[in-house]
Coordinates of C-alpha atoms and ligand atoms in Angstrom, one line a residue:
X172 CA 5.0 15.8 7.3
X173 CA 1.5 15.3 5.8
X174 CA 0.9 12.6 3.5
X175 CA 0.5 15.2 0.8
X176 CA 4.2 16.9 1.0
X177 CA 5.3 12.9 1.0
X178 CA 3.6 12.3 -2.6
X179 CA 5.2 15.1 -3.7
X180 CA 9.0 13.9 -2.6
X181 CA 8.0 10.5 -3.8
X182 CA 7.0 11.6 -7.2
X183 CA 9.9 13.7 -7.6
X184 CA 12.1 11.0 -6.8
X185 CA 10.3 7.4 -7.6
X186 CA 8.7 7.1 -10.6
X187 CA 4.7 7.5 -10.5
X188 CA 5.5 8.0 -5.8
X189 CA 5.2 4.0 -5.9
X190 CA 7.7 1.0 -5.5
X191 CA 4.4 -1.1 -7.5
X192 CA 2.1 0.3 -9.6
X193 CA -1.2 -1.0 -8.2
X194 CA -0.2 1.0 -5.3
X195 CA -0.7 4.6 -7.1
X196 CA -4.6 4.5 -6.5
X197 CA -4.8 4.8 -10.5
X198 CA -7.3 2.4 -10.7
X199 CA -9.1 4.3 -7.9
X200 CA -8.2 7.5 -8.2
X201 CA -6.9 10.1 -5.5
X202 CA -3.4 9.4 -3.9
X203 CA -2.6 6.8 -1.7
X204 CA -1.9 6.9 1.8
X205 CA 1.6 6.3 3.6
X206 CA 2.2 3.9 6.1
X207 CA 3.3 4.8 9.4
X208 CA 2.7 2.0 11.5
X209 CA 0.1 -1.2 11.7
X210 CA -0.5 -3.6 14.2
X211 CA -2.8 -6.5 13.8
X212 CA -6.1 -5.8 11.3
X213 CA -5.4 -1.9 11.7
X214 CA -2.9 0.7 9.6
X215 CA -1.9 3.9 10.6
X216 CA -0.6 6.4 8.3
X217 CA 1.5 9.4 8.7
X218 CA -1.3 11.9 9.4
X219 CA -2.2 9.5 12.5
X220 CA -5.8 8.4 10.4
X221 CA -6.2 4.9 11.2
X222 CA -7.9 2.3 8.8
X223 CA -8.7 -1.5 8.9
X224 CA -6.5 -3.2 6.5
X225 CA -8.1 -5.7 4.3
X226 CA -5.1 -6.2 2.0
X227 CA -2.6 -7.1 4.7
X228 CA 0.2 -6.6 2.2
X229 CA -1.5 -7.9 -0.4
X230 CA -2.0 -11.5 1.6
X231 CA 1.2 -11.8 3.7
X232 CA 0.2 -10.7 6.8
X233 CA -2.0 -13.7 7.6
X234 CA -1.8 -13.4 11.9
X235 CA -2.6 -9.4 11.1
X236 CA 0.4 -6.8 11.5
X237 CA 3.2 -6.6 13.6
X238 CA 2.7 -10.1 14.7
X239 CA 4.8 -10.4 18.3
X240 CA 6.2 -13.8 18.2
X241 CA 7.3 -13.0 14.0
X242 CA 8.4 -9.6 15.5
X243 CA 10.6 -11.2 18.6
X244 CA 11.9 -14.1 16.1
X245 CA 13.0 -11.6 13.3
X246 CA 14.9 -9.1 16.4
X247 CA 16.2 -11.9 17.7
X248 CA 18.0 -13.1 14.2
X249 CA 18.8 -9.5 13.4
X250 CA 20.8 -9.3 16.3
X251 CA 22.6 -12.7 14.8
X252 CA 23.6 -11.0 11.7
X253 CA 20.9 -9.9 8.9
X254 CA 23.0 -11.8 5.4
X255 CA 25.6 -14.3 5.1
X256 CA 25.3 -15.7 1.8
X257 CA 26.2 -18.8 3.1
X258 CA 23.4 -22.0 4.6
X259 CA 22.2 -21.6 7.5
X260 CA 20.0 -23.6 9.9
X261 CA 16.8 -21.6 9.7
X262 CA 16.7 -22.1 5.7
X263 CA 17.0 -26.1 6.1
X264 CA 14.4 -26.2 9.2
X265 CA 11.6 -23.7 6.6
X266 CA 12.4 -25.9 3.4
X267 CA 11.6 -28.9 5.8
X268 CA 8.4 -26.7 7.6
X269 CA 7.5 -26.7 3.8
X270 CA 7.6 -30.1 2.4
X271 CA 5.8 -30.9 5.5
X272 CA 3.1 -28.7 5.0
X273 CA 2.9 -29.5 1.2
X274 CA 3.4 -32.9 -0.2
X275 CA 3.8 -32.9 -3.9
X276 CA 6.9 -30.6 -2.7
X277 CA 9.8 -32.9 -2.0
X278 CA 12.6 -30.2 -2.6
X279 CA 12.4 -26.8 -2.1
X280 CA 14.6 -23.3 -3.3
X281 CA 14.3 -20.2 -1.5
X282 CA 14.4 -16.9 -3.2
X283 CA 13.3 -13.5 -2.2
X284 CA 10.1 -12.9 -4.1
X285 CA 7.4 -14.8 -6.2
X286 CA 8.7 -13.3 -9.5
X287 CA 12.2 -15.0 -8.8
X288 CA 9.5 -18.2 -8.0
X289 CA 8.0 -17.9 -11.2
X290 CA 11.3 -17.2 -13.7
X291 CA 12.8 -20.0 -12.2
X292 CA 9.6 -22.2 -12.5
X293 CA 9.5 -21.8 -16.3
X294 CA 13.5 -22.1 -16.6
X295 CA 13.2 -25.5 -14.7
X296 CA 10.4 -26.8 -16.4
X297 CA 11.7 -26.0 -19.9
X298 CA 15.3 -27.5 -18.6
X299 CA 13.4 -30.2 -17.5
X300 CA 11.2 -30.8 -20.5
X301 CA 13.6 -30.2 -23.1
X302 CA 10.8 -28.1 -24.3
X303 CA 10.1 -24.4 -24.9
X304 CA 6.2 -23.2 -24.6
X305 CA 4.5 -22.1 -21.5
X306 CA 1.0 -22.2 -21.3
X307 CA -0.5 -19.8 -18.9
X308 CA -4.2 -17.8 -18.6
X309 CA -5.6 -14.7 -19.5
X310 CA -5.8 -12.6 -16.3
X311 CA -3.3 -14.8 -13.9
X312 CA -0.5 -12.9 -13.0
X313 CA 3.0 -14.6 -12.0
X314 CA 5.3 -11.1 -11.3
X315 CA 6.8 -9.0 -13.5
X316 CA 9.2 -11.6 -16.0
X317 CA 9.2 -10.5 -19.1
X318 CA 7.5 -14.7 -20.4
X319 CA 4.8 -13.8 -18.4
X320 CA 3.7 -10.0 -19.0
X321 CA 1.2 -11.1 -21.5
X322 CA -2.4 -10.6 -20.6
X323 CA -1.1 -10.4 -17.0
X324 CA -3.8 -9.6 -14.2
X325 CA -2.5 -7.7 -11.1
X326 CA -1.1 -4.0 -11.9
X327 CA -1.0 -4.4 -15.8
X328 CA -5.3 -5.0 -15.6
X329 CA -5.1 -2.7 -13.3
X330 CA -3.9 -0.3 -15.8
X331 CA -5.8 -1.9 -18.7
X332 CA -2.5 -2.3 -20.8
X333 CA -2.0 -5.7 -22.2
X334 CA 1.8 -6.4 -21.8
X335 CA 5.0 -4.3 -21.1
X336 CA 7.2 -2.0 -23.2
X337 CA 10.5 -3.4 -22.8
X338 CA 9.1 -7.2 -23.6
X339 CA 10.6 -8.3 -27.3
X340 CA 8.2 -10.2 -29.0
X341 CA 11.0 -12.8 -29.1
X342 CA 10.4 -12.9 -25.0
X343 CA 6.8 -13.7 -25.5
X344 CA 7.2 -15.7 -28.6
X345 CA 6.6 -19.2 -26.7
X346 CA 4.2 -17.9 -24.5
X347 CA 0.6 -19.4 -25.3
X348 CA -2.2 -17.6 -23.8
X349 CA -5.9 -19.1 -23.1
X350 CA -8.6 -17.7 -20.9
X351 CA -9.1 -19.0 -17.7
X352 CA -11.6 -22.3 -17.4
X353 CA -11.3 -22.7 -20.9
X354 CA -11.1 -26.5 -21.5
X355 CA -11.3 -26.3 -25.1
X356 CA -9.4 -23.7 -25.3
X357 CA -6.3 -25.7 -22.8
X358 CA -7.0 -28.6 -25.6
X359 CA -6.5 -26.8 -28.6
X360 CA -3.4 -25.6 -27.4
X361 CA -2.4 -28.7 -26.5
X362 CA -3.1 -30.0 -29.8
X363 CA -0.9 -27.0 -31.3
X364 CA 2.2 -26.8 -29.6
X365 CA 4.7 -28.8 -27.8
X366 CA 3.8 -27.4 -23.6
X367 CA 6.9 -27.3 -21.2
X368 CA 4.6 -26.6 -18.4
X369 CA 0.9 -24.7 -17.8
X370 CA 1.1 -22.2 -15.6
X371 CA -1.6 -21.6 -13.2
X372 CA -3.0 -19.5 -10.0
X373 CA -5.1 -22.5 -9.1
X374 CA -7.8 -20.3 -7.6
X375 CA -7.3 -16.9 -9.3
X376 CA -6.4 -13.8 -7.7
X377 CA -5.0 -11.2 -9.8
X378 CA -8.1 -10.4 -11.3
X379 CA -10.1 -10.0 -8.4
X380 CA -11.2 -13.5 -7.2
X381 CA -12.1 -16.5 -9.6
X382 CA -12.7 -19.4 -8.9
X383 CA -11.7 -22.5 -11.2
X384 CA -14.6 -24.3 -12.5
X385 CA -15.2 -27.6 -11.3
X386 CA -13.4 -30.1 -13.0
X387 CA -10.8 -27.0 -14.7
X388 CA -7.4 -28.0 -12.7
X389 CA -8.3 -32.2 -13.0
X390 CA -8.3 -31.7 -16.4
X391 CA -4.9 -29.7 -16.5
X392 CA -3.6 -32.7 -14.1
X393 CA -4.5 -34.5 -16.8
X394 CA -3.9 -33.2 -19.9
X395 CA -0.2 -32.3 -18.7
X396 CA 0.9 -36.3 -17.5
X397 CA -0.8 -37.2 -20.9
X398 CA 1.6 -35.0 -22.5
X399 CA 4.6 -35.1 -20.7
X400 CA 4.2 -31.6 -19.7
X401 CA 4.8 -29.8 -16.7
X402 CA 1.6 -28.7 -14.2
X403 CA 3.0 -25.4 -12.0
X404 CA 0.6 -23.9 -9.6
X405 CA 1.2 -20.6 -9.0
X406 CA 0.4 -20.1 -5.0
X407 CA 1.9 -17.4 -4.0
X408 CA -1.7 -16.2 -3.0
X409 CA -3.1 -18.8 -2.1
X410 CA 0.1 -21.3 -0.7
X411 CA -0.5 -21.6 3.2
X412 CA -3.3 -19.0 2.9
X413 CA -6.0 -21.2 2.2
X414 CA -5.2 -24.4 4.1
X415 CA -2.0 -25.7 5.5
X416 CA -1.2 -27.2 2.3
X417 CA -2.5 -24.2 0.4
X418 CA -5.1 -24.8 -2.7
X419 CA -3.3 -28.2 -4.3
X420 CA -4.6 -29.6 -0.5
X421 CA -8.4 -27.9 -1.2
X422 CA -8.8 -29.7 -4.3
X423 CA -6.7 -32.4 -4.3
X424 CA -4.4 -32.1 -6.7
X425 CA -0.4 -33.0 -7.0
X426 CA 1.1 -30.3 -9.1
X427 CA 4.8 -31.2 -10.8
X428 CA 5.9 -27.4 -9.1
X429 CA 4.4 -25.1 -7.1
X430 CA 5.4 -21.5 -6.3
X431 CA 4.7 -19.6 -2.8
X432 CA 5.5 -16.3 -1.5
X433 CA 3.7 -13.6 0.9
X434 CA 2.6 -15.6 3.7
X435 CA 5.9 -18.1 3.7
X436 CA 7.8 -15.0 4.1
X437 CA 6.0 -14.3 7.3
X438 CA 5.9 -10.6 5.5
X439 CA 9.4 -10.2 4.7
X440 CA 10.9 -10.8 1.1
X441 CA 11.0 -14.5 0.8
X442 CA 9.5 -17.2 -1.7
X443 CA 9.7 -20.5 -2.8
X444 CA 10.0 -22.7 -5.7
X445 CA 9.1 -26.6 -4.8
X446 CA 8.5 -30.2 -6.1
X447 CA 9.1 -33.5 -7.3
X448 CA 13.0 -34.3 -6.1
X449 CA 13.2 -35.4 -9.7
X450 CA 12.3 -32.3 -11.2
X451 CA 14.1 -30.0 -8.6
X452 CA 17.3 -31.4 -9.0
X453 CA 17.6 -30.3 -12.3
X454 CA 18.5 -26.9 -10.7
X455 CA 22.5 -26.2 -10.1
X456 CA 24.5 -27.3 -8.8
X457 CA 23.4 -30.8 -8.9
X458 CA 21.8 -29.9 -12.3
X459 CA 22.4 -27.9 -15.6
X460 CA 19.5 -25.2 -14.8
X461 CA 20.7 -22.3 -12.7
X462 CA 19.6 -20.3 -10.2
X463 CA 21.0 -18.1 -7.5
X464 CA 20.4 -15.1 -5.1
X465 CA 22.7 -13.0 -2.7
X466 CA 19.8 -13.1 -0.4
X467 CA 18.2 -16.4 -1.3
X468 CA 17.6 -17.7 2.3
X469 CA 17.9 -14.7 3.9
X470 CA 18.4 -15.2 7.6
X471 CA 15.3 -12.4 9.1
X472 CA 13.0 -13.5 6.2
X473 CA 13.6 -17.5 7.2
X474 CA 13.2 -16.6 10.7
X475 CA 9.4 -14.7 10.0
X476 CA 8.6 -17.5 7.8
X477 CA 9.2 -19.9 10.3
X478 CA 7.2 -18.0 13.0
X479 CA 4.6 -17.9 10.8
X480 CA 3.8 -21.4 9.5
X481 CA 4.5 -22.5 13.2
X482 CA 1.2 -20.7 14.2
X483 CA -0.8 -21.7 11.1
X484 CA -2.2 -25.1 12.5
X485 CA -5.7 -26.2 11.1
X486 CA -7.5 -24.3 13.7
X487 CA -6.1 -21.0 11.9
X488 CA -7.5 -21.9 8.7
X489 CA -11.2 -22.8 9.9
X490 CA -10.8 -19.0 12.2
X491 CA -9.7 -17.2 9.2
X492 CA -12.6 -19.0 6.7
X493 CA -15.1 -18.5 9.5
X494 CA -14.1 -14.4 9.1
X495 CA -13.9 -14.7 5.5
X496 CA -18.0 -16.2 5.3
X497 CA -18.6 -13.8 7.8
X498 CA -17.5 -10.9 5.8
X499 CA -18.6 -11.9 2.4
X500 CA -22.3 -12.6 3.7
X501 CA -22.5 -9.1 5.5
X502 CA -21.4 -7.8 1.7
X503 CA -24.1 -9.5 0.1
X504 CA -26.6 -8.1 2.6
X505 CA -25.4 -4.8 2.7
X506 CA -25.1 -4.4 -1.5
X507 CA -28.6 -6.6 -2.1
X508 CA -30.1 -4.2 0.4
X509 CA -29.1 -1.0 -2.3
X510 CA -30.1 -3.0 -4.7
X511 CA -27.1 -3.7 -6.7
X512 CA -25.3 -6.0 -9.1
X513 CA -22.7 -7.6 -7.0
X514 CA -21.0 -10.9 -6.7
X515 CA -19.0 -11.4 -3.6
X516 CA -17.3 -14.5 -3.7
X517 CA -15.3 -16.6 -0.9
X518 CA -12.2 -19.1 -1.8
X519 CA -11.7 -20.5 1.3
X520 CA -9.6 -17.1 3.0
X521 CA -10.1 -15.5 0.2
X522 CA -13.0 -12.8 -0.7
X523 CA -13.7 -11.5 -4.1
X524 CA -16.0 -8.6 -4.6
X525 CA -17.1 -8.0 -8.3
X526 CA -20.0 -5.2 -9.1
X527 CA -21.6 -7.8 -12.0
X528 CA -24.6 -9.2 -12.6
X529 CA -23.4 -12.7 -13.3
X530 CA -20.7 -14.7 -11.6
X531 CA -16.9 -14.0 -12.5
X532 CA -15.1 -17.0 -14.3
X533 CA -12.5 -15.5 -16.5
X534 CA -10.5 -12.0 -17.2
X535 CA -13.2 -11.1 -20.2
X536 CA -15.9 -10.9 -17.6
X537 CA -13.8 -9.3 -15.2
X538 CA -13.2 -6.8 -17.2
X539 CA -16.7 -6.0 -18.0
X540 CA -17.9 -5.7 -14.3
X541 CA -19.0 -1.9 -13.5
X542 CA -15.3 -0.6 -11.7
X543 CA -16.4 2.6 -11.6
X544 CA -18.8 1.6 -8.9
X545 CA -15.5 -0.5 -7.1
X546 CA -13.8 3.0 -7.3
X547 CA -16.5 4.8 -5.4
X548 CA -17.2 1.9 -2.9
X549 CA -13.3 1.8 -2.6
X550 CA -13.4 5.5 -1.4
X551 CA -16.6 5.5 0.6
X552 CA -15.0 2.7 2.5
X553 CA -11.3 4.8 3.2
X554 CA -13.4 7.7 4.1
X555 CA -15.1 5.7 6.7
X556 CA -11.8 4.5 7.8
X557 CA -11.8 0.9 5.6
X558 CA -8.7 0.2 3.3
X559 CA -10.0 -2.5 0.8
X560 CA -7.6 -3.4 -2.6
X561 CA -6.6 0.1 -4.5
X562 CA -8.1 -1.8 -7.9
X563 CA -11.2 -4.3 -8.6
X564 CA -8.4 -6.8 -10.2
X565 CA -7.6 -7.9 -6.6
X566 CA -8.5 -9.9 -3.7
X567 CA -9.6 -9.2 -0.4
X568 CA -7.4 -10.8 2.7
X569 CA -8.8 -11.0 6.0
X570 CA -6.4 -12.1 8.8
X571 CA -6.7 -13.6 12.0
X572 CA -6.3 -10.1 13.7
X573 CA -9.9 -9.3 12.2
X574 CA -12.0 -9.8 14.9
X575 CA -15.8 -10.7 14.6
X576 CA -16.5 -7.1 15.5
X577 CA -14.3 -5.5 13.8
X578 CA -15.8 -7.5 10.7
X579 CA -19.7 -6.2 12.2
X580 CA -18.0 -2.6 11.6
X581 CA -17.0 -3.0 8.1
X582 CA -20.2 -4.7 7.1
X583 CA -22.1 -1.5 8.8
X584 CA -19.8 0.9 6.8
X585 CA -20.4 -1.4 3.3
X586 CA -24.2 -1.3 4.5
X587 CA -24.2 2.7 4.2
X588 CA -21.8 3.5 1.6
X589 CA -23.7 0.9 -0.8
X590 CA -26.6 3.1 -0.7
X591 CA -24.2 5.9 -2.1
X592 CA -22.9 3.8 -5.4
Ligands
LIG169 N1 1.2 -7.5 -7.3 C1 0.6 -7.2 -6.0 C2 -0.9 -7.5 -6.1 N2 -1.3 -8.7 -6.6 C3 0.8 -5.8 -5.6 C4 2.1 -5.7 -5.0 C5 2.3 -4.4 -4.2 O1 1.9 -3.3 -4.7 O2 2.8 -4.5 -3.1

């Protein structure tokens, strides 16, 4: 079955062939690949091409695919039963792998993806607050609830469409949006409304990379105790991906709740919603706010997550940033050498790669950088046998099955395809 005859079953039978939109190569154009196997930094797809994977399912994949020991733990707890609905030993030892790893989280929920995370965030912290608004940024994306489809990075920049049909205004109504490192902006809403929480990838990554300006999440620290208002950082990207205790470690900061997914899950469909004991136990049953899932816990998903944090130790993190440099400096080289725009950025794991003349610090600017030219380096590259993000509104993940040479490789490839752009 070529992966031509596939598209065509998928689009007769899911809309647009995709189970997520970003997915669809619309960004890009052409029609995506389908996944046949991967193991470690490598994918293979049905036609047998093979291509180094630098979005490791979008940031989950840390140790690279297939990881043995995650793939050994999660047949092992198949072969125990795959759902019970019911606790179970694994659930209590990751909420407690967790609160180790992150300190401002003394309580922890498990649910099965960062959407769940993020609905349940601004339930809780309105519960909590007694309060209604939710202040979030232009270009962060938190999943697909409909509070948060509003100027939402991710898939809907992707597909340069502001918010969702389906979302009553009513839905959005005490959602207040302001653009990313906008202190004035953050106090003027402040001064406005009565904020619940503020809502915030602490290093943005669903519109491409950006980082937050120095001083930009102190001041939200601040701002929020000052007004009695909830600080929620959005980690799903960057929880356990950029150090142990994910960004709220890198720049010191103690957010009220924090959100994770992807690399908690150890790749399978698990997420997290965490913090303050006194905030979390507003959630049923102990409190009025409530929140369940069939799957919440699930037994395989506990089990990866487990394998997973077990073999992120310090050491990990300094590997993966060492690989991250290494690939964002050979970028540089290889577009300054054709002579264009381009700012490749690095947050910590992370690496951003905009085709602008001036650094990235909010959506407005992301927007304006040149994605035509993304589209055609995104293709050189998956000729050449490189698999970089399907859109210039996301981030690039290296994982500690990207060798040093393998790295050398890609930079080569950038090297000649940036002559082409
Ligand atoms: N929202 C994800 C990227 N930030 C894409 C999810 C997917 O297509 O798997």
């Amino acid at each position: 079955m070529t992966d031509d005859a596939l598209l065509a079953r998928a689009n007769a039978r899911i809309p647009g062939g995709v189970n997520s939109p970003v997915r669809a190569f619309n960004a890009v154009g052409g029609a995506p690949f389908f996944v046949a196997s991967a193991k470690g930094a490598e994918l293979v797809d049905t036609e047998g091409r093979r291509y180094v994977d630098y979005v490791q399912s979008w940031g989950a994949s840390i140790l690279g695919h297939a990881d043995p020991h995650i793939v050994e733990t999660v047949q092992r707890a198949a072969a125990a039963g795959t759902s019970f609905g019911a606790p179970t030993r694994a659930e209590v030892e990751l909420a407690e792998a967790i609160c180790d790893r992150v300190p401002s989280v003394e309580k922890v929920r498990l649910v099965s993806s960062g959407t769940e995370a993020a609905m349940t965030a601004v339930r809780l912290a309105r519960g909590a607050t007694g309060r209604t608004k939710i202040l979030k940024f232009a270009g962060c994306y938190h999943g697909h609830l409909d509070a948060l489809l509003v100027a939402a990075g991710s898939g809907l920049a992707t597909l340069g469409i502001p918010g969702s049909a389906g979302v009553t205004p009513g839905a959005v109504a005490d959602t207040v949006v302001v653009p990313y490192n906008d202190i004035p902006a953050v106090d003027a809403a402040f001064l406005e409304h009565d904020i619940a929480a503020v809502l915030v990838e602490p290093i943005a990554a669903n519109m491409g990379l950006v980082l937050p300006a120095t001083g930009f999440l102190d001041y939200l620290r601040s701002r929020c105790t000052g007004a009695g208002a909830l600080l929620v950082f959005d980690e799903v990207i960057t929880g356990f991906r950029v150090a142990v205790g994910g960004a709220q470690e890198q720049f010191g900061i103690t957010p009220d709740l924090s959100i994770f997914g992807k690399v908690v899950g150890g790749g399978l469909p698990l997420a997290a919603i965490g913090g303050s004991a006194a905030v979390m136990d507003h959630l049923a049953p102990l409190g009025p706010v409530y929140q369940a899932g069939t799957l919440s816990g699930n037994p395989l998903a506990t089990a990866a997550g487990l394998a997973a944090l077990a073999q992120l130790d310090a050491a990990a993190y300094v590997s993966l940033e060492a690989k991250a440099a290494r690939l964002v400096e050979g970028l540089l080289g290889a577009f300054s050498a054709a002579g264009l725009a381009a700012q490749v950025t690095q947050a910590g794991t992370l690496a951003g790669l905009f085709f602008a003349p001036e650094p990235v610090t909010n959506y407005a600017a992301a927007q304006e950088a040149d994605h035509g030219r993304y589209a055609r380096f995104f293709h050189g590259m998956l000729d050449r046998g490189v698999y970089f993000a399907p859109s210039g509104y996301e981030t690039t993940f290296v994982s500690l099955a990207h060798s040093d040479e393998i790295i050398d490789d890609t930079i080569a490839i950038a090297t000649e395809v940036a002559t082409t752009l």
